[in-house]
Each structure stands twice: as structure tokens, then as C-alpha cells.
Amino acid sequence: MHDGKRRLKWQGEDVLAFLRTDFPQAFRDGWDYTVEHLTTRQAIVRLHAHDSQLRPGGTIAGPTMMHLADFAFYVLLLALHGASARLSVTTNLSISFLRKPVAGDLVARVEMLKHGRTLSVGAVHMEDAEGRVVAHAEATYHMGAAEW
Amino acid sequence: MHDGKRRLKWQGEDVLAFLRTDFPQAFRDGWDYTVEHLTTRQAIVRLHAHDSQLRPGGTIAGPTMMHLADFAFYVLLLALHGASARLSVTTNLSISFLRKPVAGDLVARVEMLKHGRTLSVGAVHMEDAEGRVVAHAEATYHMGAAEW
Amino acid sequence: MHDGKRRLKWQGEDVLAFLRTDFPQAFRDGWDYTVEHLTTRQAIVRLHAHDSQLRPGGTIAGPTMMHLADFAFYVLLLALHGASARLSVTTNLSISFLRKPVAGDLVARVEMLKHGRTLSVGAVHMEDAEGRVVAHAEATYHMGAAEW
Amino acid sequence: MHDGKRRLKWQGEDVLAFLRTDFPQAFRDGWDYTVEHLTTRQAIVRLHAHDSQLRPGGTIAGPTMMHLADFAFYVLLLALHGASARLSVTTNLSISFLRKPVAGDLVARVEMLKHGRTLSVGAVHMEDAEGRVVAHAEATYHMGAAEW
């Protein structure tokens, strides 16, 4: 496995610092994240609860979960490749919503399923503040620039 | 087809009025929508361009497109069922990103593929301000309340 | 659009002749196909009914529909590129099963959503012998050889 | 969790015996399976290598992997519910093909993500005979009869 020898280019704080500048909408309205765990194969990213994510009834909106699934995988790619991963784009994202999350933080754990030359595929497992699985997603990123 | 005799419970303006109250985060940051076309089988929903949707380089963020795909289908379900559709939840959404959209409005056309007792499935075709297809999505909603 | 000037390399009969040799399992057990329509953007492929596809109760098995969705898109890629498309591989396929088909032929209509340098994306609409929509799929092919 | 107290209705051999009668096409052409592991949350199902699954170049056809993903989840549902699960139908299946498998057995491990009243969602991890991950799928089954 060519991933075996791979080292992380960036740690979690480097990735978030880059994203605050490069992808400021992810932090709009006071949204914030912690990278809780990071290896060459896995990232665990927490989205801190914020009123702007809530739906009436005290649950979290689906698009917030879609955003977090995509964001967590992007964190892992940035950690592996550094700034050059900013050229990668999501080509496909499929998400199943399993239960309504309770109001509170969301934690996404993304695992790299394939880290290829042109395509990377990751699976995302998402839990709510009570530790229940609320969504499961699979995302494909096209590595590299321009047209795909 | 049981849909043959179905009438719309609500017109586009009714749906948007309901959503402004019931789902205010969809209108946060000045985001706004027009329902351009509505039948029992199809809805065309325009998301008006807003700075908060942009990514550096002048393109529109993937989560904005995921949100619009989901939102457009929800508009169609509300038009068909009125307020009772507020209890429906997305159970699966799969989206392919086809090209980077130019900065500007996005237009989503959702077509009902199946309008069942428990599950409804729709396909969403999304174009950017230059009329190029930028994304294609398929969403499943579970009709009705509580646990699914 | 670079597709505008594109011509078909192969007609339907050329594609099927190639597949009979190159992909014989698709024709196992007496399975057979007709390419009913073919343009640079669309292929309509009929799978002729065969007992080996049936499930008890007289419906058609899900994997048969998955196979046909994938196969129809492969037909379109072969028509566009000729034998060189044999190196392309499916990287993702997402299918929604909408209704149980009646026993009989299945007809898949695939439309090219994106025909890119590295990835092609198609949407597949599938009807049963009574003309009811029974499945809707989206497939991504990676164009070209070897590792992706 | 209502699954906590759940027991398996059937063991692996009961499930396969039922399927040999009820779903004979899955065993056509000499195809055969072993249920290697079974709990209320997980099933591991091996598809024994057979010439009829191969593509030229000695790899296994995509539809074979789609079939196995779907089949493995069906095994788990039958183990949990017994014969009544025969009325359940796949409503959505999304699969990513990650690497070309080598010729040989395929092993699918399905994990139950949600076991709900109306919908069950499972994730499937598939390895080839060399232990490399070759596909990852997510499937949704609608529990129960008739129309959905």
C-alpha cells in the first residue's frame, strides 16, 4: 500500500487555519470545528453546536450533516496533501439519514477507502451528541485541478 | 396512477411563505428562492445568487447545491400535501457534481419519480446561470411522522 | 460543448457484436439485448425477458436491473469511443428501485450528463413491459486504463 | 435500542437453505455462498469463485459485486426476521468500486446501520481473495409487503 509510508503534511490545527482563510463560508455564522483525531487513514471532526444549524423541534438540518460529511473528508485530504488538495473537488456524495440528531455537536469520522491517483473515496460515520449514529455517507473526490 | 387526479394543495408562494416561517435557516444570510414552475410532477426552484454561497474562485460551494437539491424536492412535497409534508424527512440523497457552476443563480428542476405511501423519490437536475448542467441528484423522502 | 461535433464510432449492432465476444457473461443463460436508439447523448437498450431473470411472484430481480443500468451506459460509451472504451470502469452506481417490474422485457434509457476527460456520468431511466418506471440509476465511469 | 434484545431467528445455514428454494437464481450457474459470521448487527458472506463471474483479464464483473452486496444484506435481514423478511425489498443501493478484484472468492461484510420499522440501512465492505477492499456499498431495504 502506497499509503503505508505516507506521512501527514498537516496536523489538524494547520488544516483548520488554512480553511479559515481559504473556505470562510464553512465558518460563517459562528460555525466552528475541532479535529479530534487524525491519521493517514482517518479523521474525526466535531462540528460545534450553533443555533443557526437547528431546525424547529430541536433537530439539526440535513444540509448541515451533508456539509459536515463533505468537510470532514476535505480535512483528511488537506492533512495528507497540504494546500495542493484545495484543487480537489467532490464529484459524488451519497448520504443516508438514519435518525434525527438531538440538538448539540455532531461528530464525523471519515475513513479513507481508496486513495488513488485520480479519485479518493471515503466513508463517513456521523454521531450526534448522545453518541447515536445519525448519518452515513460516502464521498468521492477528484484529486487535482480544473476539469474532471 | 393515483397522481393523475391529484391537485396541488399549495402554489409556489404558499410554499415559500410556509418555509419562511417553518424553516428560517433556509433563508439565512439573505438567501432567497423563486418557485418558477410547479405541477404535481415537477417543481423548478431558483436560488438567487448571494455572496455567502460563493467559494474563492467565484464558484458555488457543493453544500449549497446539496441544500438546493433537497430544498427543491421539499417544495414539491409541500405543494402536494400542504403543511402535513413538514413531517417528511429526507432518508437518502445522492448527488453528482458535474461542473463547477459560475457565480450566479442556480436553478433546480425536480421530477417526481415515485410518489408512494411511505417513500417518495425525486430526481433533481441543476443548472447554473449560464444554463450548463452542474449537478444531478436523487433524493428519497420518508412521508410521515416520527420514526422511520 | 465538445460533444457537439462528436460522431458515433459504432452503431448499436457494432457494440453488441463487440460485447458478445468481449463480455460474454452479459449474454449468459440466453440473455439478449436490442439497442433501440442511439445518439451521442442517449442510448435506449432493451433486455429481452428470460426466465433466468425472474423471481418468484413473477417479478424481475434487483441485480438484473443493476446489471442493465450499468450495461446500457457501457453501450453508450462503446458507441462513442469504440473498443478503447473497454478500458473504462464503473466507479460508482446508485440505483433506486421504484416499483416491482412485471415479468417481461426491461427498457433502459441512459442519458449522458457529463462526458469528461476522466469521468463520465449518466442517468438511467428504466421501464418495465407495461411502461411503468421501475428504477432510476446514476452511474459514473472512469475513462481509461488501469488504476484510477 | 430495540435491537439490544433481539435474537437471531435463523442461523446462516437456515438462511441459505431458505434462499436455495426461494431465490434460486442467486445459485444459478453453480454460484454458492458461505455465511462465515452472523450476529444481530453483522453478517459476513463469502461468494465462492466461479468462472461465470469472471471478466476477461481475470477480474470479477461489477454486477457480481452489486449482487453480493445486496445478497449479504438480505442474508442479515432473513437471519433477523426469518421467512417474513422475504417480503422486504431493496429500495436503494449505492456502490463504489474501488479496485479491480483478483479472480477468486469475494467476501462481503454487512453492518446494520439502522434497523427501523419501515427502513433498514446497511453498509457493505467487500474484499477480494487477496484481502484488498474492492467495493463499498450502502443499501436500504423497505421492510414489509407490497407497495412502498
Coordinates of C-alpha atoms in Angstrom, one line a residue:
Chain A
M1 CA 0.0 0.0 0.0
H2 CA 1.5 3.3 -1.0
D3 CA -0.3 4.8 1.9
G4 CA 1.7 2.9 4.3
K5 CA 4.7 5.2 4.2
R6 CA 2.7 8.3 3.8
R7 CA 3.0 11.0 6.4
L8 CA 0.6 13.7 7.3
K9 CA 1.6 17.0 5.6
W10 CA -0.5 19.0 8.1
Q11 CA -1.9 18.5 11.5
G12 CA -5.5 19.3 12.4
E13 CA -4.7 22.9 13.5
D14 CA -2.9 23.6 10.2
V15 CA -5.8 22.3 8.2
L16 CA -8.3 24.5 10.2
A17 CA -6.1 27.5 9.9
F18 CA -5.9 27.1 6.2
L19 CA -9.7 26.6 5.9
R20 CA -10.5 29.7 7.9
T21 CA -8.8 31.7 5.2
D22 CA -9.5 29.6 2.1
F23 CA -13.0 28.4 2.8
P24 CA -14.5 31.1 5.1
Q25 CA -18.2 30.2 4.4
A26 CA -17.6 27.0 6.4
F27 CA -17.1 29.2 9.4
R28 CA -20.0 31.6 8.7
D29 CA -22.5 32.4 11.5
G30 CA -20.0 31.3 14.1
W31 CA -19.8 27.7 13.0
D32 CA -16.7 26.0 14.3
Y33 CA -14.9 22.7 14.3
T34 CA -12.3 20.6 16.2
V35 CA -10.2 18.0 14.5
E36 CA -10.2 15.4 17.3
H37 CA -8.2 12.7 15.7
L38 CA -6.1 12.4 12.5
T39 CA -4.1 9.7 10.9
T40 CA -3.3 9.0 7.2
R41 CA -6.5 6.8 7.0
Q42 CA -8.9 8.6 9.3
A43 CA -10.1 11.9 10.5
I44 CA -12.6 12.7 13.3
V45 CA -14.1 16.1 13.1
R46 CA -16.5 17.7 15.5
L47 CA -18.9 20.4 14.5
H48 CA -19.7 22.6 17.5
A49 CA -23.4 23.2 18.0
H50 CA -24.7 26.5 16.9
D51 CA -28.3 27.9 16.8
S52 CA -28.0 28.5 13.1
Q53 CA -27.9 24.8 12.4
L54 CA -31.1 23.9 14.2
R55 CA -34.5 23.1 12.8
P56 CA -37.7 23.7 14.8
G57 CA -38.1 20.7 17.1
G58 CA -34.5 21.0 18.1
T59 CA -33.0 18.8 15.5
I60 CA -30.2 19.5 13.1
A61 CA -30.9 20.2 9.4
G62 CA -29.9 17.6 6.8
P63 CA -27.8 20.1 4.8
T64 CA -25.7 20.7 7.9
M65 CA -24.9 16.9 8.0
M66 CA -24.2 16.9 4.3
H67 CA -21.8 19.8 4.8
L68 CA -20.0 18.1 7.7
A69 CA -19.6 14.8 5.8
D70 CA -18.0 16.6 2.9
F71 CA -16.0 18.9 5.1
A72 CA -14.5 16.0 7.2
F73 CA -13.3 14.3 4.1
Y74 CA -11.8 17.5 2.8
V75 CA -9.9 17.9 6.2
L76 CA -8.4 14.4 5.7
L77 CA -7.3 15.3 2.1
L78 CA -5.7 18.6 3.2
A79 CA -3.9 16.8 6.1
L80 CA -2.5 14.3 3.6
H81 CA -1.6 16.7 0.8
G82 CA -1.4 20.2 2.2
A83 CA -2.5 23.2 0.2
S84 CA -2.4 21.3 -3.1
A85 CA -5.6 19.4 -2.0
R86 CA -7.5 22.7 -2.4
L87 CA -7.8 21.9 -6.0
S88 CA -9.6 18.7 -5.4
V89 CA -13.4 18.6 -5.9
T90 CA -16.2 16.4 -4.7
T91 CA -17.6 14.5 -7.6
N92 CA -20.2 12.4 -5.8
L93 CA -21.7 12.3 -2.3
S94 CA -24.3 9.9 -1.1
I95 CA -25.8 10.2 2.3
S96 CA -28.3 8.2 4.3
F97 CA -30.0 9.9 7.2
L98 CA -30.6 7.4 9.9
R99 CA -32.1 9.2 12.9
K100 CA -32.9 12.7 13.8
P101 CA -30.0 14.1 15.7
V102 CA -30.5 15.8 19.0
A103 CA -29.5 19.4 19.2
G104 CA -25.8 19.6 20.0
D105 CA -22.5 18.8 18.5
L106 CA -22.1 16.4 15.6
V107 CA -19.0 14.2 15.2
A108 CA -18.0 12.8 11.8
R109 CA -15.5 10.0 11.4
V110 CA -14.2 9.7 7.9
E111 CA -12.2 6.6 6.7
M112 CA -10.3 6.5 3.5
L113 CA -11.5 3.6 1.4
K114 CA -9.4 4.4 -1.6
H115 CA -6.7 7.0 -2.0
G116 CA -6.0 6.8 -5.7
R117 CA -4.2 8.9 -8.2
T118 CA -7.3 10.5 -9.6
L119 CA -10.1 9.5 -7.2
S120 CA -10.3 9.2 -3.5
V121 CA -13.3 7.6 -1.8
G122 CA -14.2 8.0 1.9
A123 CA -16.9 6.6 4.2
V124 CA -18.3 8.9 6.8
H125 CA -20.0 7.8 10.0
M126 CA -21.7 10.6 11.9
E127 CA -22.9 10.6 15.5
D128 CA -24.9 13.1 17.5
A129 CA -24.3 14.5 21.0
E130 CA -25.8 11.4 22.5
G131 CA -23.5 9.1 20.6
R132 CA -26.2 7.7 18.3
V133 CA -25.4 7.1 14.6
V134 CA -27.4 9.7 12.7
A135 CA -26.0 9.5 9.2
H136 CA -23.7 7.5 7.0
A137 CA -22.2 8.9 3.8
E138 CA -19.8 8.1 1.1
A139 CA -17.9 10.7 -0.9
T140 CA -15.7 10.7 -3.9
Y141 CA -13.1 13.4 -4.5
H142 CA -11.4 14.1 -7.8
M143 CA -7.8 14.9 -7.0
G144 CA -6.3 17.7 -8.9
A145 CA -7.1 20.7 -10.9
A146 CA -9.5 22.1 -13.3
E147 CA -11.7 19.9 -15.4
W148 CA -12.6 16.3 -14.5
Chain B
M1 CA -51.8 6.4 -11.5
H2 CA -53.1 7.9 -8.3
D3 CA -51.2 11.1 -9.1
G4 CA -53.4 11.6 -12.1
K5 CA -56.2 13.2 -10.2
R6 CA -54.1 14.8 -7.6
R7 CA -54.2 18.6 -7.3
L8 CA -51.7 20.9 -5.8
K9 CA -52.6 21.8 -2.2
W10 CA -50.4 24.9 -2.3
Q11 CA -49.0 27.1 -5.0
G12 CA -45.3 28.3 -5.0
E13 CA -45.9 31.4 -3.0
D14 CA -47.8 29.4 -0.3
V15 CA -44.9 27.0 0.0
L16 CA -42.3 29.8 0.3
A17 CA -44.5 31.7 2.9
F18 CA -44.7 28.5 4.9
L19 CA -41.0 27.8 4.7
R20 CA -40.0 31.4 5.7
T21 CA -41.7 30.7 9.0
D22 CA -41.1 27.0 9.4
F23 CA -37.6 26.6 8.0
P24 CA -36.0 30.0 8.5
Q25 CA -32.4 28.8 8.2
A26 CA -33.0 28.2 4.5
F27 CA -33.4 32.0 4.2
R28 CA -30.5 32.9 6.5
D29 CA -27.9 35.4 5.3
G30 CA -30.3 36.8 2.8
W31 CA -30.7 33.6 0.7
D32 CA -33.9 33.6 -1.3
Y33 CA -35.8 31.5 -3.8
T34 CA -38.4 31.7 -6.6
V35 CA -40.6 28.8 -7.5
E36 CA -40.7 29.2 -11.2
H37 CA -42.8 26.3 -12.2
L38 CA -45.0 23.8 -10.3
T39 CA -47.1 20.9 -11.3
T40 CA -48.0 17.7 -9.5
R41 CA -44.9 16.0 -11.0
Q42 CA -42.3 18.8 -11.2
A43 CA -41.0 21.9 -9.5
I44 CA -38.5 24.4 -10.8
V45 CA -36.8 26.4 -8.0
R46 CA -34.3 29.2 -8.4
L47 CA -31.8 30.0 -5.7
H48 CA -30.9 33.7 -6.0
A49 CA -27.2 34.3 -6.0
H50 CA -25.8 35.6 -2.8
D51 CA -22.2 36.3 -1.7
S52 CA -22.4 33.9 1.2
Q53 CA -22.7 30.9 -1.2
L54 CA -19.5 31.6 -3.1
R55 CA -16.2 29.9 -2.8
P56 CA -12.9 31.6 -3.7
G57 CA -12.6 31.5 -7.5
G58 CA -16.1 32.6 -8.0
T59 CA -17.8 29.2 -7.9
I60 CA -20.6 27.9 -5.7
A61 CA -20.0 25.6 -2.8
G62 CA -21.1 21.9 -3.0
P63 CA -23.2 22.1 0.1
T64 CA -25.2 24.9 -1.4
M65 CA -26.1 22.6 -4.3
M66 CA -26.9 19.8 -1.9
H67 CA -29.1 22.1 0.0
L68 CA -30.9 23.3 -3.1
A69 CA -31.5 19.7 -4.4
D70 CA -33.1 18.8 -1.1
F71 CA -35.0 22.1 -0.8
A72 CA -36.5 21.8 -4.3
F73 CA -37.9 18.4 -3.6
Y74 CA -39.3 19.6 -0.2
V75 CA -41.0 22.4 -2.1
L76 CA -42.7 19.8 -4.4
L77 CA -43.9 17.7 -1.4
L78 CA -45.2 20.8 0.4
A79 CA -47.1 21.8 -2.7
L80 CA -48.7 18.4 -3.0
H81 CA -49.5 17.8 0.7
G82 CA -49.5 21.2 2.4
A83 CA -48.3 21.6 5.9
S84 CA -48.6 17.9 6.6
A85 CA -45.5 17.3 4.5
R86 CA -43.5 19.1 7.1
L87 CA -43.2 15.8 8.9
S88 CA -41.5 14.2 6.0
V89 CA -37.8 13.6 6.2
T90 CA -35.0 13.0 3.7
T91 CA -33.7 9.5 4.1
N92 CA -31.2 9.4 1.3
L93 CA -29.6 11.9 -1.0
S94 CA -27.1 11.1 -3.7
I95 CA -25.6 13.9 -5.8
S96 CA -23.1 14.0 -8.6
F97 CA -21.2 17.3 -9.2
L98 CA -20.7 17.6 -12.9
R99 CA -19.1 21.0 -13.5
K100 CA -18.1 24.0 -11.4
P101 CA -21.0 26.5 -11.6
V102 CA -20.3 30.1 -12.4
A103 CA -21.2 32.6 -9.8
G104 CA -24.9 33.4 -10.1
D105 CA -28.3 31.9 -9.6
L106 CA -28.8 28.1 -9.5
V107 CA -31.9 26.6 -11.0
A108 CA -33.1 23.1 -9.8
R109 CA -35.7 21.1 -11.6
V110 CA -37.1 18.2 -9.6
E111 CA -39.2 15.5 -11.1
M112 CA -41.2 13.0 -9.0
L113 CA -40.1 9.5 -9.9
K114 CA -42.2 7.8 -7.3
H115 CA -44.8 9.2 -5.0
G116 CA -45.6 6.3 -2.7
R117 CA -47.4 5.9 0.5
T118 CA -44.2 5.7 2.6
L119 CA -41.4 6.8 0.2
S120 CA -41.2 9.4 -2.4
V121 CA -38.2 9.6 -4.8
G122 CA -37.3 12.5 -6.9
A123 CA -34.6 13.3 -9.5
V124 CA -33.0 16.8 -9.5
H125 CA -31.4 18.4 -12.5
M126 CA -29.4 21.6 -11.6
E127 CA -28.2 24.3 -13.9
D128 CA -26.0 27.3 -13.3
A129 CA -26.6 30.9 -14.6
E130 CA -25.2 30.0 -17.9
G131 CA -27.6 27.1 -18.4
R132 CA -25.0 24.4 -18.0
V133 CA -25.9 21.2 -16.0
V134 CA -23.8 21.4 -12.9
A135 CA -25.2 18.7 -10.7
H136 CA -27.7 15.8 -10.8
A137 CA -29.2 14.4 -7.6
E138 CA -31.6 11.8 -6.4
A139 CA -33.4 12.1 -3.1
T140 CA -35.7 9.9 -1.1
Y141 CA -38.2 11.3 1.4
H142 CA -40.0 9.3 4.0
M143 CA -43.5 10.5 4.2
G144 CA -44.9 11.0 7.6
A145 CA -44.0 11.4 11.2
A146 CA -41.6 10.3 13.8
E147 CA -39.5 7.1 13.4
W148 CA -38.8 5.5 10.1
Chain C
M1 CA -19.7 21.6 -25.9
H2 CA -17.0 19.3 -27.3
D3 CA -19.8 16.7 -27.7
G4 CA -21.5 18.8 -30.3
K5 CA -19.3 17.7 -33.1
R6 CA -18.8 14.2 -31.8
R7 CA -19.9 11.3 -34.0
L8 CA -20.7 7.8 -33.0
K9 CA -17.8 5.5 -33.6
W10 CA -20.1 2.4 -33.6
Q11 CA -23.7 1.8 -34.2
G12 CA -25.8 -0.4 -31.9
E13 CA -25.1 -3.7 -33.8
D14 CA -21.3 -3.0 -33.7
V15 CA -21.5 -2.5 -29.9
L16 CA -23.5 -5.7 -29.4
A17 CA -21.2 -7.7 -31.6
F18 CA -18.2 -6.5 -29.7
L19 CA -19.8 -7.3 -26.3
R20 CA -20.8 -10.8 -27.4
T21 CA -17.1 -11.5 -27.7
D22 CA -15.6 -9.3 -25.1
F23 CA -18.2 -9.5 -22.3
P24 CA -19.9 -12.9 -22.8
Q25 CA -21.3 -13.2 -19.3
A26 CA -23.8 -10.5 -20.2
F27 CA -25.2 -12.9 -22.6
R28 CA -25.1 -16.0 -20.4
D29 CA -28.2 -18.1 -19.9
G30 CA -29.7 -16.8 -23.2
W31 CA -29.9 -13.2 -22.1
D32 CA -30.1 -10.8 -25.0
Y33 CA -30.4 -7.1 -25.8
T34 CA -31.5 -4.7 -28.5
V35 CA -30.1 -1.2 -28.9
E36 CA -33.3 0.6 -29.9
H37 CA -32.0 4.1 -30.2
L38 CA -28.5 5.6 -30.1
T39 CA -27.2 9.2 -30.3
T40 CA -24.1 10.8 -28.9
R41 CA -26.1 11.7 -25.8
Q42 CA -28.5 8.8 -25.3
A43 CA -28.9 5.1 -25.7
I44 CA -32.1 3.0 -25.3
V45 CA -31.3 -0.6 -24.6
R46 CA -33.9 -3.4 -24.2
L47 CA -33.2 -6.5 -22.2
H48 CA -35.3 -9.3 -23.5
A49 CA -37.2 -11.2 -21.0
H50 CA -35.7 -14.5 -19.9
D51 CA -36.8 -17.0 -17.2
S52 CA -33.4 -16.8 -15.5
Q53 CA -34.1 -13.2 -14.5
L54 CA -37.3 -13.8 -12.7
R55 CA -38.0 -14.0 -9.0
P56 CA -40.9 -16.0 -7.6
G57 CA -44.0 -13.9 -7.9
G58 CA -43.2 -13.1 -11.5
T59 CA -41.0 -10.0 -10.8
I60 CA -37.5 -9.3 -12.0
A61 CA -34.6 -9.4 -9.6
G62 CA -32.9 -6.2 -8.5
P63 CA -29.4 -7.3 -9.6
T64 CA -30.8 -7.8 -13.1
M65 CA -31.9 -4.1 -13.1
M66 CA -28.5 -3.1 -11.7
H67 CA -26.8 -5.0 -14.5
L68 CA -29.0 -3.4 -17.2
A69 CA -28.3 0.1 -15.9
D70 CA -24.6 -0.4 -16.0
F71 CA -24.7 -2.3 -19.3
A72 CA -26.8 0.5 -21.0
F73 CA -24.2 3.1 -20.1
Y74 CA -21.4 0.9 -21.2
V75 CA -23.2 0.6 -24.6
L76 CA -23.3 4.4 -24.9
L77 CA -19.6 4.7 -24.1
L78 CA -18.6 2.0 -26.6
A79 CA -20.7 3.6 -29.3
L80 CA -18.9 6.9 -28.7
H81 CA -15.3 5.6 -28.3
G82 CA -15.3 2.1 -29.9
A83 CA -13.1 -0.6 -28.5
S84 CA -11.0 1.8 -26.5
A85 CA -13.9 2.3 -24.1
R86 CA -13.4 -1.3 -22.9
L87 CA -10.8 0.0 -20.6
S88 CA -13.3 2.2 -18.8
V89 CA -14.6 1.0 -15.4
T90 CA -17.7 1.9 -13.4
T91 CA -16.6 3.7 -10.2
N92 CA -20.0 4.4 -8.7
L93 CA -23.5 3.2 -9.3
S94 CA -26.5 4.4 -7.3
I95 CA -29.9 2.9 -8.1
S96 CA -33.4 3.5 -6.7
F97 CA -35.9 0.7 -7.1
L98 CA -39.3 2.4 -7.6
R99 CA -41.8 -0.4 -8.3
K100 CA -41.7 -4.1 -8.9
P101 CA -41.5 -4.7 -12.6
V102 CA -43.9 -7.1 -14.2
A103 CA -42.3 -10.2 -15.8
G104 CA -41.2 -9.2 -19.3
D105 CA -38.7 -7.0 -21.1
L106 CA -36.9 -4.1 -19.4
V107 CA -36.0 -1.0 -21.3
A108 CA -33.3 1.3 -20.1
R109 CA -32.7 4.8 -21.4
V110 CA -29.4 6.3 -20.4
E111 CA -28.6 10.0 -20.8
M112 CA -25.1 11.4 -20.7
L113 CA -24.9 14.0 -18.0
K114 CA -21.2 14.6 -18.2
H115 CA -18.8 13.3 -20.7
G116 CA -15.5 14.4 -19.3
R117 CA -11.8 13.6 -19.8
T118 CA -11.6 11.4 -16.8
L119 CA -15.1 10.8 -15.6
S120 CA -18.4 10.3 -17.4
V121 CA -21.7 10.4 -15.6
G122 CA -25.0 9.1 -16.9
A123 CA -28.6 8.9 -15.6
V124 CA -30.6 5.8 -16.4
H125 CA -34.4 5.6 -16.5
M126 CA -35.8 2.1 -16.6
E127 CA -39.3 0.9 -17.6
D128 CA -41.0 -2.5 -17.5
A129 CA -43.0 -4.1 -20.1
E130 CA -46.1 -2.1 -19.1
G131 CA -44.2 1.2 -19.5
R132 CA -44.0 2.0 -15.8
V133 CA -40.9 3.5 -14.4
V134 CA -39.3 0.7 -12.2
A135 CA -35.9 2.1 -11.4
H136 CA -33.7 5.2 -11.7
A137 CA -29.9 5.0 -11.6
E138 CA -26.9 7.2 -11.9
A139 CA -23.5 5.8 -12.9
T140 CA -20.0 7.1 -13.1
Y141 CA -17.4 5.6 -15.4
H142 CA -13.7 6.3 -15.2
M143 CA -12.4 6.6 -18.7
G144 CA -9.2 4.9 -19.5
A145 CA -6.9 2.3 -18.3
A146 CA -5.5 0.7 -15.3
E147 CA -5.6 2.4 -11.9
W148 CA -7.9 5.2 -11.0
Chain D
M1 CA -32.2 0.2 21.3
H2 CA -34.8 -2.4 20.4
D3 CA -32.1 -4.4 18.8
G4 CA -30.4 -5.0 22.1
K5 CA -32.7 -7.9 23.0
R6 CA -33.1 -9.1 19.5
R7 CA -32.1 -12.7 18.8
L8 CA -31.4 -14.3 15.5
K9 CA -34.4 -16.1 14.2
W10 CA -32.2 -18.2 11.8
Q11 CA -28.6 -19.2 11.6
G12 CA -26.6 -19.0 8.4
E13 CA -27.4 -22.5 7.2
D14 CA -31.2 -21.8 7.7
V15 CA -30.9 -18.7 5.7
L16 CA -29.1 -20.4 2.8
A17 CA -31.5 -23.3 2.8
F18 CA -34.4 -20.9 2.5
L19 CA -32.7 -19.0 -0.3
R20 CA -31.9 -22.1 -2.3
T21 CA -35.6 -22.7 -2.6
D22 CA -36.9 -19.1 -2.5
F23 CA -34.3 -17.3 -4.6
P24 CA -32.8 -20.0 -6.8
Q25 CA -31.3 -17.5 -9.4
A26 CA -28.8 -16.5 -6.8
F27 CA -27.4 -20.0 -7.1
R28 CA -27.6 -20.3 -10.9
D29 CA -24.6 -21.5 -12.8
G30 CA -23.2 -23.1 -9.8
W31 CA -22.8 -19.9 -7.7
D32 CA -22.5 -20.7 -4.0
Y33 CA -22.1 -18.9 -0.7
T34 CA -20.9 -19.4 2.9
V35 CA -22.2 -17.4 5.8
E36 CA -19.0 -17.1 7.8
H37 CA -20.2 -14.9 10.6
L38 CA -23.6 -13.8 11.8
T39 CA -24.7 -11.6 14.7
T40 CA -27.8 -9.3 15.1
R41 CA -25.7 -6.4 13.7
Q42 CA -23.4 -8.1 11.2
A43 CA -23.1 -10.8 8.5
I44 CA -20.1 -11.9 6.7
V45 CA -20.9 -13.7 3.4
R46 CA -18.4 -15.4 1.1
L47 CA -19.2 -15.8 -2.6
H48 CA -17.3 -18.8 -3.9
A49 CA -15.4 -18.1 -7.1
H50 CA -16.9 -19.4 -10.3
D51 CA -16.0 -19.0 -13.9
S52 CA -19.3 -17.4 -14.8
Q53 CA -18.4 -14.4 -12.7
L54 CA -15.2 -13.5 -14.4
R55 CA -14.5 -10.9 -17.0
P56 CA -11.7 -11.1 -19.5
G57 CA -8.5 -10.1 -17.7
G58 CA -9.3 -12.3 -14.8
T59 CA -11.3 -9.8 -12.8
I60 CA -14.9 -10.0 -11.4
A61 CA -17.7 -8.2 -13.1
G62 CA -19.3 -5.2 -11.3
P63 CA -22.8 -6.7 -11.3
T64 CA -21.5 -9.7 -9.4
M65 CA -20.3 -7.3 -6.7
M66 CA -23.6 -5.5 -6.7
H67 CA -25.4 -8.7 -6.4
L68 CA -23.3 -9.8 -3.5
A69 CA -23.7 -6.5 -1.6
D70 CA -27.5 -6.8 -1.9
F71 CA -27.5 -10.5 -1.1
A72 CA -25.4 -10.2 2.0
F73 CA -27.8 -7.6 3.5
Y74 CA -30.7 -9.8 2.6
V75 CA -29.0 -12.7 4.5
L76 CA -28.8 -10.5 7.6
L77 CA -32.5 -9.5 7.3
L78 CA -33.5 -13.1 6.9
A79 CA -31.4 -14.1 9.9
L80 CA -33.1 -11.5 12.0
H81 CA -36.7 -12.0 10.8
G82 CA -36.9 -15.4 9.3
A83 CA -39.2 -16.0 6.3
S84 CA -41.2 -12.8 6.9
A85 CA -38.2 -10.8 5.6
R86 CA -38.8 -12.3 2.2
L87 CA -41.3 -9.5 1.6
S88 CA -38.7 -6.8 2.1
V89 CA -37.4 -5.1 -1.0
T90 CA -34.3 -3.1 -1.8
T91 CA -35.2 0.5 -2.4
N92 CA -31.8 2.0 -2.9
L93 CA -28.3 0.6 -3.4
S94 CA -25.2 2.8 -3.9
I95 CA -21.9 1.1 -4.6
S96 CA -18.4 2.5 -5.1
F97 CA -16.0 0.2 -7.0
L98 CA -12.5 0.8 -5.5
R99 CA -10.2 -1.6 -7.1
K100 CA -10.4 -4.5 -9.6
P101 CA -10.7 -7.7 -7.7
V102 CA -8.5 -10.6 -8.5
A103 CA -10.2 -13.7 -9.7
G104 CA -11.3 -15.7 -6.6
D105 CA -13.8 -15.5 -3.8
L106 CA -15.4 -12.3 -2.7
V107 CA -16.2 -11.7 1.0
A108 CA -18.8 -9.1 2.0
R109 CA -19.3 -7.8 5.5
V110 CA -22.5 -6.0 6.0
E111 CA -23.2 -3.9 9.1
M112 CA -26.6 -2.8 10.1
L113 CA -26.6 1.0 10.4
K114 CA -30.3 1.3 11.1
H115 CA -32.9 -1.3 11.7
G116 CA -36.1 0.6 11.7
R117 CA -39.8 -0.2 11.5
T118 CA -40.1 0.7 7.8
L119 CA -36.5 1.1 6.6
S120 CA -33.3 -0.8 7.3
V121 CA -29.9 0.6 6.1
G122 CA -26.7 -1.4 5.9
A123 CA -23.1 -0.7 4.9
V124 CA -21.2 -3.3 3.0
H125 CA -17.5 -3.7 2.9
M126 CA -16.2 -6.1 0.2
E127 CA -12.8 -7.7 -0.1
D128 CA -11.2 -9.9 -2.8
A129 CA -9.3 -13.1 -2.3
E130 CA -6.1 -11.1 -1.5
G131 CA -7.9 -9.2 1.3
R132 CA -8.0 -5.9 -0.5
V133 CA -11.1 -3.7 -0.3
V134 CA -12.7 -3.8 -3.7
A135 CA -16.0 -2.2 -3.1
H136 CA -18.1 -0.3 -0.6
A137 CA -21.9 -0.2 -0.7
E138 CA -24.8 1.1 1.2
A139 CA -28.2 -0.4 0.8
T140 CA -31.7 0.4 2.0
Y141 CA -34.4 -2.2 2.4
H142 CA -38.1 -1.5 2.9
M143 CA -39.4 -3.9 5.4
G144 CA -42.7 -5.4 4.7
A145 CA -45.1 -6.2 2.0
A146 CA -46.5 -4.9 -1.2
E147 CA -46.3 -1.2 -2.1
W148 CA -43.8 1.2 -0.6

